[in-house]
Amino acid sequence: MNSILKYSFPLLCLCMTACDDSGIDVDDIEVPDGYELSAGISTIFLNSPYAYDTEADWVSGTYLSRFINGDGLYDDVRTSSNGDGGGLGPVYAGYSCGSCHRNAGRTQPTLWSNGGSGDTGFSSMLVYITRKNGSFFQDYGRVLHDQAIYGVEPEGKLSVEYTYETFTFPDGEEYELCKPTYSISEWYADSIAPEDLFCTVRIPLRHVGMGPMMALDPTEIEALAAKSNYPEYGISGRCNYITEKGVKSVGLSGNKAQHLDLTVELGFSSDMGVTNSRYPEEICEGQIQMSQGSMMGLLYDQLDISAEDMEDVDLYMQCLGVPARRNVNDEQVIKGEENFYKAKCHLCHVTTLHTKTRGSTLLMGTHLPWLGGQTIHPYSDFLLHDMGSEIMGVGLNDNYVSGLARGNEWRTTPLWGIGLQEKVNGHTYFLHDGRARNFVEAIMWHGGEGEASKNLFKNMSKEDRDALIAFLESL
């Protein structure tokens, strides 16, 4: 989003400020009628396309200046030239953070519109590939980069075909599920036989609530894992313990809770080919694209972004406000919330968690104490759950291992802000690869530990199902 336009944009949130050495308190917030706080003092009251991309009210002074710098670095288009704003490529998945996360949300992927990477243009998705034994291919690495700068070949192009199957609710209403089958062509090096390949696709995650998430108390998450055993519903969540930068802790970030931070450094490197102090080598080090880039005049003996700038991007993401719950007085929404509990969705999509007293810490050690001591409502336990392999023969099992997470295990998706995705990004594609085109399909793809809740939803009347969807749209 253009910084000048953004900061002249009339905010609908509360007009409160905080200096660098003092903050606001939840008691200071006047909650408008029909709204509820989602993330304590990080809650904002905005329903526009910028509902994911606006700073919280406690951000001011030096932090606001750094937020604006981080916002620019997040959104500004990078180029293949060396120097400020350069460093893109030689191969890449996105040309800026915002190219995949438009307005800090989920840029609409080309899976449905172009059937994959498409002939030209930008795909807004990550393509992970491994051997059947889980190891990587030497000439490709863990991500297949389907975009490249001028004069350099992309690593390959993705195609997807959907298999459609119609199902029926007990009351006679039909719904449809679509199973994707992925294939890769135009390999830049040796072709990989389909029988030797596992391929999984990820569309962007919404960057909603990243700060409160990073401030979560890990002991509370571990306590949830210890009690997350509901044999009557087949539910038993577990933590994904990750070691990064020499630290072992509970993973929170990513589709499979496979990261301890917001992966700013990894994103610049792997997604854009932007070298930095943590990942100083090009992502295609030792591959043909390096020589192709050299012929294009690229230099590989400098870092493309500083650690200080990357921390400002980290700060920007953690300082974003979280949209408040809306329409809380609407009778259908109230009924839908009751049905959410009746379907036992809350056993995994836990409604209330708490942040650590000290808040969160950024990449270079900057503290954000305002995020501490907050009661938040992410609708997630941030634990791994088996989501099943039985629906249409594959379920949600992508055969991709991340830390302790197996192919059929996924972190419970936080639901805060999800009802505004269509307004922010213009689409309602859900789940890790966008196969679900609406909330109903997303629910009906639940298997494994989500099977009981899915069946409880399935056996509700249409009126009750519609009410539960209206509740999700209010989040």
Coordinates of C-alpha atoms in Angstrom, one line a residue:
M1 CA 0.0 0.0 0.0
N2 CA 1.4 3.4 -0.9
S3 CA 2.8 4.9 2.3
I4 CA 1.6 8.5 1.6
L5 CA -1.9 7.3 0.8
K6 CA -2.0 5.0 3.7
Y7 CA -1.0 7.6 6.4
S8 CA -3.4 10.2 5.0
F9 CA -6.2 7.6 4.9
P10 CA -8.9 8.6 7.5
L11 CA -8.8 5.8 10.1
L12 CA -12.0 4.6 11.6
C13 CA -10.3 3.3 14.7
L14 CA -10.1 5.2 17.9
C15 CA -8.1 8.4 18.0
M16 CA -5.7 7.6 20.8
T17 CA -1.9 8.0 21.0
A18 CA 0.8 6.7 23.2
C19 CA 4.3 8.0 23.7
D20 CA 7.3 5.7 23.6
D21 CA 7.5 5.3 27.3
S22 CA 3.8 4.8 28.1
G23 CA 1.0 2.8 26.6
I24 CA -2.7 2.5 26.6
D25 CA -4.8 0.1 28.6
V26 CA -7.7 -1.9 27.6
D27 CA -9.8 0.1 30.1
D28 CA -9.0 3.2 28.0
I29 CA -10.7 1.7 24.9
E30 CA -14.2 2.7 24.2
V31 CA -15.6 -0.3 22.2
P32 CA -18.3 0.8 19.7
D33 CA -21.6 -0.9 19.8
G34 CA -21.7 -4.2 17.9
Y35 CA -17.9 -4.8 18.3
E36 CA -15.8 -6.9 20.7
L37 CA -12.1 -6.7 21.4
S38 CA -10.0 -9.3 19.5
A39 CA -6.5 -8.6 20.8
G40 CA -6.6 -6.3 23.7
I41 CA -5.0 -2.9 23.0
S42 CA -4.0 -4.2 19.5
T43 CA -7.6 -4.3 18.5
I44 CA -8.7 -1.8 15.8
F45 CA -12.2 -0.9 14.6
L46 CA -11.8 -0.9 10.8
N47 CA -13.8 -2.8 8.2
S48 CA -12.1 -1.4 5.1
P49 CA -9.7 -3.1 2.6
Y50 CA -6.9 -1.9 5.0
A51 CA -8.3 -3.7 8.1
Y52 CA -5.3 -6.0 8.2
D53 CA -2.8 -3.3 7.2
T54 CA -3.2 -0.6 9.9
E55 CA -1.1 0.0 13.0
A56 CA -2.5 -0.6 16.5
D57 CA -3.2 2.5 18.5
W58 CA -0.3 2.1 20.9
V59 CA 2.2 2.6 18.0
S60 CA 3.7 6.1 18.1
G61 CA 6.9 8.1 18.1
T62 CA 10.0 6.2 17.1
Y63 CA 8.0 3.0 16.8
L64 CA 5.6 4.6 14.3
S65 CA 8.6 5.9 12.2
R66 CA 10.1 2.4 12.2
F67 CA 6.6 1.0 11.4
I68 CA 6.4 3.2 8.3
N69 CA 9.9 2.2 7.2
G70 CA 9.0 -1.5 7.7
D71 CA 5.7 -1.0 5.8
G72 CA 7.6 0.4 2.9
L73 CA 10.2 -2.4 2.8
Y74 CA 7.3 -4.9 3.0
D75 CA 5.4 -3.4 0.1
D76 CA 8.0 -1.8 -2.2
V77 CA 8.7 -3.7 -5.4
R78 CA 12.3 -5.0 -5.5
T79 CA 14.3 -5.2 -8.7
S80 CA 17.2 -7.2 -10.0
S81 CA 19.5 -4.2 -9.8
N82 CA 22.1 -4.0 -7.1
G83 CA 21.8 -1.4 -4.4
D84 CA 18.8 -0.1 -2.4
G85 CA 15.6 -1.7 -3.4
G86 CA 17.4 -4.3 -5.5
G87 CA 18.6 -7.8 -4.9
L88 CA 15.6 -9.6 -6.4
G89 CA 16.3 -13.1 -7.8
P90 CA 17.8 -14.5 -9.9
V91 CA 14.8 -16.7 -9.2
Y92 CA 12.0 -15.8 -6.8
A93 CA 8.5 -16.5 -5.7
G94 CA 7.5 -12.9 -4.9
Y95 CA 8.8 -9.5 -5.8
S96 CA 7.9 -8.0 -2.4
C97 CA 6.3 -9.2 0.8
G98 CA 3.2 -7.4 -0.2
S99 CA 3.1 -9.2 -3.6
C100 CA 2.0 -12.4 -1.8
H101 CA 0.4 -10.6 1.2
R102 CA -1.6 -7.8 -0.4
N103 CA -2.7 -5.4 2.4
A104 CA -1.0 -7.9 4.8
G105 CA -3.5 -10.5 3.7
R106 CA -3.7 -13.3 1.1
T107 CA -3.1 -12.2 -2.4
Q108 CA -5.4 -14.1 -4.7
P109 CA -3.4 -17.0 -6.2
T110 CA -3.4 -18.0 -9.8
L111 CA -4.4 -21.6 -9.0
W112 CA -8.0 -21.1 -9.9
S113 CA -7.7 -18.4 -12.5
N114 CA -4.7 -19.7 -14.5
G115 CA -4.5 -23.3 -13.4
G116 CA -1.1 -22.9 -11.7
S117 CA 1.8 -20.7 -12.6
G118 CA 0.3 -19.5 -15.8
D119 CA 2.1 -18.4 -19.0
T120 CA 3.1 -15.0 -17.7
G121 CA 2.6 -12.9 -14.6
F122 CA 2.8 -13.6 -10.9
S123 CA 1.4 -16.7 -9.2
S124 CA 1.2 -15.7 -5.5
M125 CA 2.0 -19.1 -4.1
L126 CA 4.8 -21.2 -2.8
V127 CA 5.6 -24.6 -4.4
Y128 CA 7.4 -27.1 -2.1
I129 CA 8.9 -30.2 -3.6
T130 CA 10.7 -33.1 -2.0
R131 CA 11.7 -36.6 -2.9
K132 CA 9.4 -39.4 -1.8
N133 CA 11.9 -40.1 1.1
G134 CA 11.6 -36.4 2.2
S135 CA 15.0 -35.3 1.0
F136 CA 15.5 -32.3 -1.3
F137 CA 16.6 -32.2 -4.9
Q138 CA 20.1 -30.7 -5.3
D139 CA 19.2 -28.5 -8.3
Y140 CA 16.0 -27.1 -6.8
G141 CA 16.1 -27.0 -3.0
R142 CA 12.9 -27.0 -0.9
V143 CA 11.0 -24.4 -3.0
L144 CA 10.4 -24.5 -6.7
H145 CA 10.8 -20.9 -7.8
D146 CA 8.4 -20.4 -10.7
Q147 CA 9.4 -16.7 -11.3
A148 CA 12.8 -15.3 -12.5
I149 CA 14.3 -12.0 -13.6
Y150 CA 14.8 -11.2 -17.2
G151 CA 17.4 -13.5 -18.8
V152 CA 17.2 -16.2 -16.2
E153 CA 15.0 -19.3 -16.4
P154 CA 12.5 -20.1 -13.7
E155 CA 13.1 -23.5 -12.0
G156 CA 9.8 -24.8 -13.4
K157 CA 6.1 -24.1 -13.8
L158 CA 3.2 -25.5 -11.8
S159 CA -0.1 -26.8 -13.2
V160 CA -3.1 -27.9 -11.3
E161 CA -6.2 -29.9 -12.2
Y162 CA -9.2 -30.2 -9.9
T163 CA -11.3 -33.3 -9.4
Y164 CA -14.8 -32.3 -8.4
E165 CA -17.2 -34.4 -6.3
T166 CA -20.7 -33.5 -5.1
F167 CA -21.9 -34.5 -1.6
T168 CA -25.2 -34.0 0.2
F169 CA -26.0 -32.8 3.7
P170 CA -28.6 -34.9 5.5
D171 CA -31.3 -32.3 4.7
G172 CA -30.7 -32.6 1.0
E173 CA -28.6 -29.5 0.3
E174 CA -25.6 -30.3 -1.9
Y175 CA -22.0 -29.1 -1.6
E176 CA -18.9 -29.7 -3.7
L177 CA -15.3 -30.4 -2.8
C178 CA -12.4 -30.0 -5.2
K179 CA -9.3 -32.1 -4.9
P180 CA -6.2 -30.5 -6.6
T181 CA -3.6 -32.6 -8.4
Y182 CA -0.3 -30.8 -9.1
S183 CA 2.2 -31.4 -11.8
I184 CA 5.4 -29.5 -12.8
S185 CA 6.7 -28.9 -16.3
E186 CA 9.4 -26.7 -17.9
W187 CA 12.0 -27.9 -15.4
Y188 CA 15.1 -25.7 -15.9
A189 CA 17.5 -28.7 -15.2
D190 CA 16.9 -32.4 -15.1
S191 CA 13.2 -33.3 -15.2
I192 CA 11.9 -35.1 -12.1
A193 CA 9.6 -38.0 -12.7
P194 CA 6.2 -37.6 -11.0
E195 CA 6.6 -41.0 -9.2
D196 CA 9.7 -39.6 -7.5
L197 CA 8.1 -36.3 -6.4
F198 CA 6.0 -35.0 -3.6
C199 CA 4.6 -31.5 -4.4
T200 CA 2.6 -29.3 -2.0
V201 CA 1.4 -25.8 -2.6
R202 CA 0.9 -23.0 -0.1
I203 CA -1.0 -19.8 -0.7
P204 CA -0.1 -16.8 1.5
L205 CA -1.1 -16.7 5.2
R206 CA -2.9 -13.6 6.5
H207 CA -0.6 -11.5 8.6
V208 CA -3.3 -10.8 11.2
G209 CA -2.3 -10.8 14.8
M210 CA 1.4 -11.6 14.3
G211 CA 2.5 -9.4 17.3
P212 CA 0.1 -11.0 19.8
M213 CA 0.9 -14.4 18.4
M214 CA 4.7 -13.8 19.0
A215 CA 3.9 -12.6 22.5
L216 CA 2.0 -15.8 23.5
D217 CA 3.1 -17.5 26.6
P218 CA 4.5 -20.8 25.5
T219 CA 3.7 -22.4 28.8
E220 CA 0.0 -21.8 28.1
I221 CA 0.4 -23.5 24.7
E222 CA 2.2 -26.4 26.3
A223 CA -0.6 -26.6 28.9
L224 CA -3.2 -26.7 26.1
A225 CA -1.2 -29.6 24.6
A226 CA -1.2 -31.4 27.9
K227 CA -4.9 -31.3 28.3
S228 CA -5.8 -31.4 24.5
N229 CA -7.0 -35.0 24.8
Y230 CA -10.7 -35.4 24.0
P231 CA -11.0 -39.1 23.0
E232 CA -14.8 -38.8 22.6
Y233 CA -14.1 -36.5 19.7
G234 CA -10.8 -38.0 18.5
I235 CA -8.8 -34.8 19.3
S236 CA -5.3 -34.8 20.7
G237 CA -3.2 -31.7 19.8
R238 CA 0.6 -31.4 20.3
C239 CA 3.3 -28.8 20.1
N240 CA 5.8 -28.6 17.2
Y241 CA 9.1 -28.1 19.0
I242 CA 11.5 -26.2 16.8
T243 CA 15.2 -25.3 17.1
E244 CA 16.2 -22.1 15.3
K245 CA 19.3 -19.9 16.0
G246 CA 20.3 -22.3 18.7
V247 CA 17.1 -22.0 20.6
K248 CA 14.5 -24.8 21.1
S249 CA 11.0 -23.7 21.8
V250 CA 7.3 -24.1 20.8
G251 CA 6.7 -23.3 17.1
L252 CA 3.9 -20.9 16.5
S253 CA 4.4 -19.4 13.0
G254 CA 3.5 -21.1 9.7
N255 CA 1.0 -23.6 8.4
K256 CA 2.6 -26.3 10.6
A257 CA 3.9 -24.1 13.5
Q258 CA 7.3 -24.8 12.0
H259 CA 8.9 -21.5 12.9
L260 CA 9.8 -19.6 16.1
D261 CA 9.6 -16.2 14.5
L262 CA 7.9 -14.5 11.6
T263 CA 10.5 -15.7 9.1
V264 CA 11.4 -12.2 7.9
E265 CA 15.0 -13.2 7.1
L266 CA 13.9 -16.5 5.5
G267 CA 11.2 -14.8 3.5
F268 CA 13.6 -12.2 2.0
S269 CA 16.0 -15.0 1.1
S270 CA 13.8 -17.9 0.0
D271 CA 10.8 -16.0 -1.4
M272 CA 12.6 -13.1 -3.1
G273 CA 16.2 -14.1 -3.4
V274 CA 17.3 -11.1 -1.3
T275 CA 20.5 -12.0 0.6
N276 CA 20.9 -10.9 4.2
S277 CA 23.1 -11.5 7.3
R278 CA 21.4 -14.7 8.2
Y279 CA 21.2 -16.1 4.6
P280 CA 24.1 -14.5 2.8
E281 CA 24.2 -16.9 -0.1
E282 CA 21.8 -16.7 -3.1
I283 CA 19.0 -19.3 -2.9
C284 CA 20.3 -20.8 -6.2
E285 CA 23.9 -21.0 -5.0
G286 CA 25.7 -23.5 -7.3
Q287 CA 22.9 -23.7 -9.8
I288 CA 22.7 -22.7 -13.4
Q289 CA 20.8 -19.5 -12.5
M290 CA 23.8 -18.1 -10.8
S291 CA 25.8 -18.0 -14.0
Q292 CA 22.7 -16.7 -15.9
G293 CA 22.5 -13.9 -13.4
S294 CA 26.2 -13.1 -13.7
M295 CA 25.7 -12.7 -17.4
M296 CA 22.9 -10.2 -16.6
G297 CA 25.5 -8.2 -14.6
L298 CA 24.3 -9.2 -11.2
L299 CA 26.9 -9.1 -8.3
Y300 CA 26.8 -11.6 -5.5
D301 CA 29.4 -10.2 -3.1
Q302 CA 27.1 -7.9 -1.1
L303 CA 24.1 -8.2 1.2
D304 CA 20.8 -6.9 -0.3
I305 CA 19.1 -5.8 2.9
S306 CA 20.4 -4.9 6.4
A307 CA 19.5 -6.6 9.6
E308 CA 18.1 -3.2 10.9
D309 CA 15.7 -3.0 8.0
M310 CA 14.6 -6.6 8.5
E311 CA 13.9 -5.8 12.1
D312 CA 11.7 -2.9 11.0
V313 CA 9.7 -5.3 8.8
D314 CA 9.4 -7.6 11.8
L315 CA 8.2 -4.6 13.9
Y316 CA 5.7 -3.6 11.2
M317 CA 4.2 -7.0 11.2
Q318 CA 4.0 -7.2 15.0
C319 CA 2.5 -3.7 15.3
L320 CA -0.4 -4.3 13.0
G321 CA -3.8 -4.0 14.6
V322 CA -6.2 -6.9 14.7
P323 CA -9.8 -6.2 13.5
A324 CA -12.4 -6.3 16.2
R325 CA -15.2 -8.8 16.1
R326 CA -18.2 -7.3 14.4
N327 CA -22.0 -7.7 14.4
V328 CA -21.9 -9.3 17.9
N329 CA -25.5 -8.2 18.6
D330 CA -26.9 -9.8 15.5
E331 CA -29.2 -12.6 16.3
Q332 CA -27.9 -14.9 13.6
V333 CA -24.3 -14.3 14.7
I334 CA -25.2 -15.0 18.3
K335 CA -26.9 -18.3 17.2
G336 CA -23.8 -19.1 15.1
E337 CA -21.5 -18.7 18.1
E338 CA -23.6 -21.1 20.1
N339 CA -23.4 -23.6 17.1
F340 CA -19.6 -23.1 17.0
Y341 CA -19.5 -24.5 20.5
K342 CA -22.1 -27.2 19.8
A343 CA -19.9 -28.4 17.0
K344 CA -16.9 -28.5 19.4
C345 CA -14.9 -26.2 17.1
H346 CA -13.6 -24.4 20.2
L347 CA -11.6 -27.5 21.3
C348 CA -9.0 -26.7 18.6
H349 CA -10.0 -23.1 17.7
V350 CA -9.5 -22.0 21.3
T351 CA -11.2 -18.7 21.8
T352 CA -9.1 -17.1 24.5
L353 CA -5.3 -17.0 25.2
H354 CA -2.9 -14.7 27.0
T355 CA 0.4 -13.1 26.2
K356 CA 3.6 -13.0 28.2
T357 CA 4.0 -10.1 30.7
R358 CA 7.0 -8.7 28.8
G359 CA 5.4 -8.8 25.4
S360 CA 7.5 -9.9 22.3
T361 CA 11.1 -9.4 21.2
L362 CA 12.1 -8.5 17.6
L363 CA 14.9 -9.9 15.5
M364 CA 17.6 -7.7 16.9
G365 CA 16.4 -7.5 20.5
T366 CA 14.0 -4.6 20.5
H367 CA 11.2 -5.3 23.0
L368 CA 7.5 -4.5 22.4
P369 CA 6.1 -4.5 26.0
W370 CA 2.7 -3.2 24.8
L371 CA 2.0 -6.7 23.6
G372 CA 2.4 -8.1 27.1
G373 CA -0.2 -9.1 29.6
Q374 CA -3.1 -9.1 27.0
T375 CA -6.1 -11.3 26.8
I376 CA -6.6 -12.2 23.2
H377 CA -9.0 -14.2 21.1
P378 CA -7.2 -15.8 18.1
Y379 CA -9.5 -18.8 17.9
S380 CA -6.5 -21.2 17.7
D381 CA -4.6 -23.4 20.1
F382 CA -1.5 -23.2 17.8
L383 CA -1.1 -26.9 18.2
L384 CA -0.6 -29.6 15.5
H385 CA -3.6 -31.8 14.7
D386 CA -4.1 -34.7 12.3
M387 CA -6.5 -33.4 9.7
G388 CA -7.0 -36.7 8.0
S389 CA -6.1 -38.4 4.8
E390 CA -9.5 -40.0 3.9
I391 CA -11.5 -37.4 2.1
M392 CA -11.4 -38.0 -1.7
G393 CA -8.5 -40.4 -1.2
V394 CA -6.0 -37.8 0.1
G395 CA -7.6 -35.5 2.6
L396 CA -5.3 -32.7 3.7
N397 CA -2.2 -34.9 3.8
D398 CA 0.5 -33.2 1.7
N399 CA 3.3 -35.6 2.7
Y400 CA 5.5 -32.6 3.7
V401 CA 7.3 -32.9 7.0
S402 CA 8.0 -29.7 9.0
G403 CA 9.8 -30.2 12.2
L404 CA 7.7 -32.7 14.2
A405 CA 4.7 -32.1 12.0
R406 CA 3.9 -35.0 9.6
G407 CA 2.2 -34.6 6.3
N408 CA -1.3 -34.9 7.7
E409 CA -0.7 -32.6 10.7
W410 CA -1.5 -28.9 10.6
R411 CA -1.4 -26.0 13.0
T412 CA -4.9 -24.9 14.0
T413 CA -5.5 -21.8 11.8
P414 CA -6.2 -18.6 13.8
L415 CA -9.6 -17.3 12.8
W416 CA -9.4 -13.7 13.9
G417 CA -10.0 -11.4 11.0
I418 CA -11.0 -14.2 8.7
G419 CA -14.4 -12.7 8.0
L420 CA -12.8 -9.7 6.3
Q421 CA -10.6 -11.7 3.9
E422 CA -13.0 -11.1 1.0
K423 CA -13.1 -7.4 1.6
V424 CA -9.3 -7.1 2.0
N425 CA -8.2 -9.5 -0.8
G426 CA -11.2 -10.1 -3.0
H427 CA -11.5 -13.9 -2.6
T428 CA -12.6 -16.6 -0.2
Y429 CA -10.0 -19.3 -0.9
F430 CA -9.2 -21.1 2.4
L431 CA -6.9 -23.9 3.6
H432 CA -3.2 -24.2 2.9
D433 CA -3.6 -24.4 -0.9
G434 CA -6.8 -22.6 -1.5
R435 CA -8.8 -25.7 -2.5
A436 CA -11.7 -24.6 -0.3
R437 CA -13.6 -21.8 -2.1
N438 CA -15.8 -20.8 0.8
F439 CA -16.3 -21.5 4.5
V440 CA -18.5 -24.5 4.0
E441 CA -15.9 -26.3 1.8
A442 CA -13.2 -25.5 4.4
I443 CA -15.2 -27.1 7.1
M444 CA -16.1 -30.1 5.0
W445 CA -12.4 -30.8 4.2
H446 CA -11.9 -31.4 8.0
G447 CA -11.0 -35.1 8.6
G448 CA -9.0 -36.9 11.2
E449 CA -9.2 -34.9 14.5
G450 CA -11.7 -32.6 12.8
E451 CA -14.0 -35.3 11.7
A452 CA -16.3 -35.1 14.7
S453 CA -16.8 -31.4 14.5
K454 CA -17.4 -31.7 10.7
N455 CA -20.1 -34.3 11.3
L456 CA -21.7 -32.2 14.0
F457 CA -21.9 -29.3 11.6
K458 CA -23.0 -31.5 8.8
N459 CA -26.0 -32.8 10.8
M460 CA -27.2 -29.3 11.7
S461 CA -30.2 -27.8 10.0
K462 CA -29.4 -25.4 7.1
E463 CA -30.5 -22.5 9.3
D464 CA -28.0 -23.5 12.0
R465 CA -25.2 -24.1 9.4
D466 CA -25.8 -20.7 7.9
A467 CA -25.7 -19.2 11.4
L468 CA -22.3 -20.8 12.1
I469 CA -21.0 -19.3 8.8
A470 CA -22.4 -15.9 9.8
F471 CA -20.4 -16.2 13.1
L472 CA -17.2 -16.9 11.2
E473 CA -17.9 -13.9 9.0
S474 CA -18.1 -11.8 12.1
L475 CA -14.6 -12.7 13.2

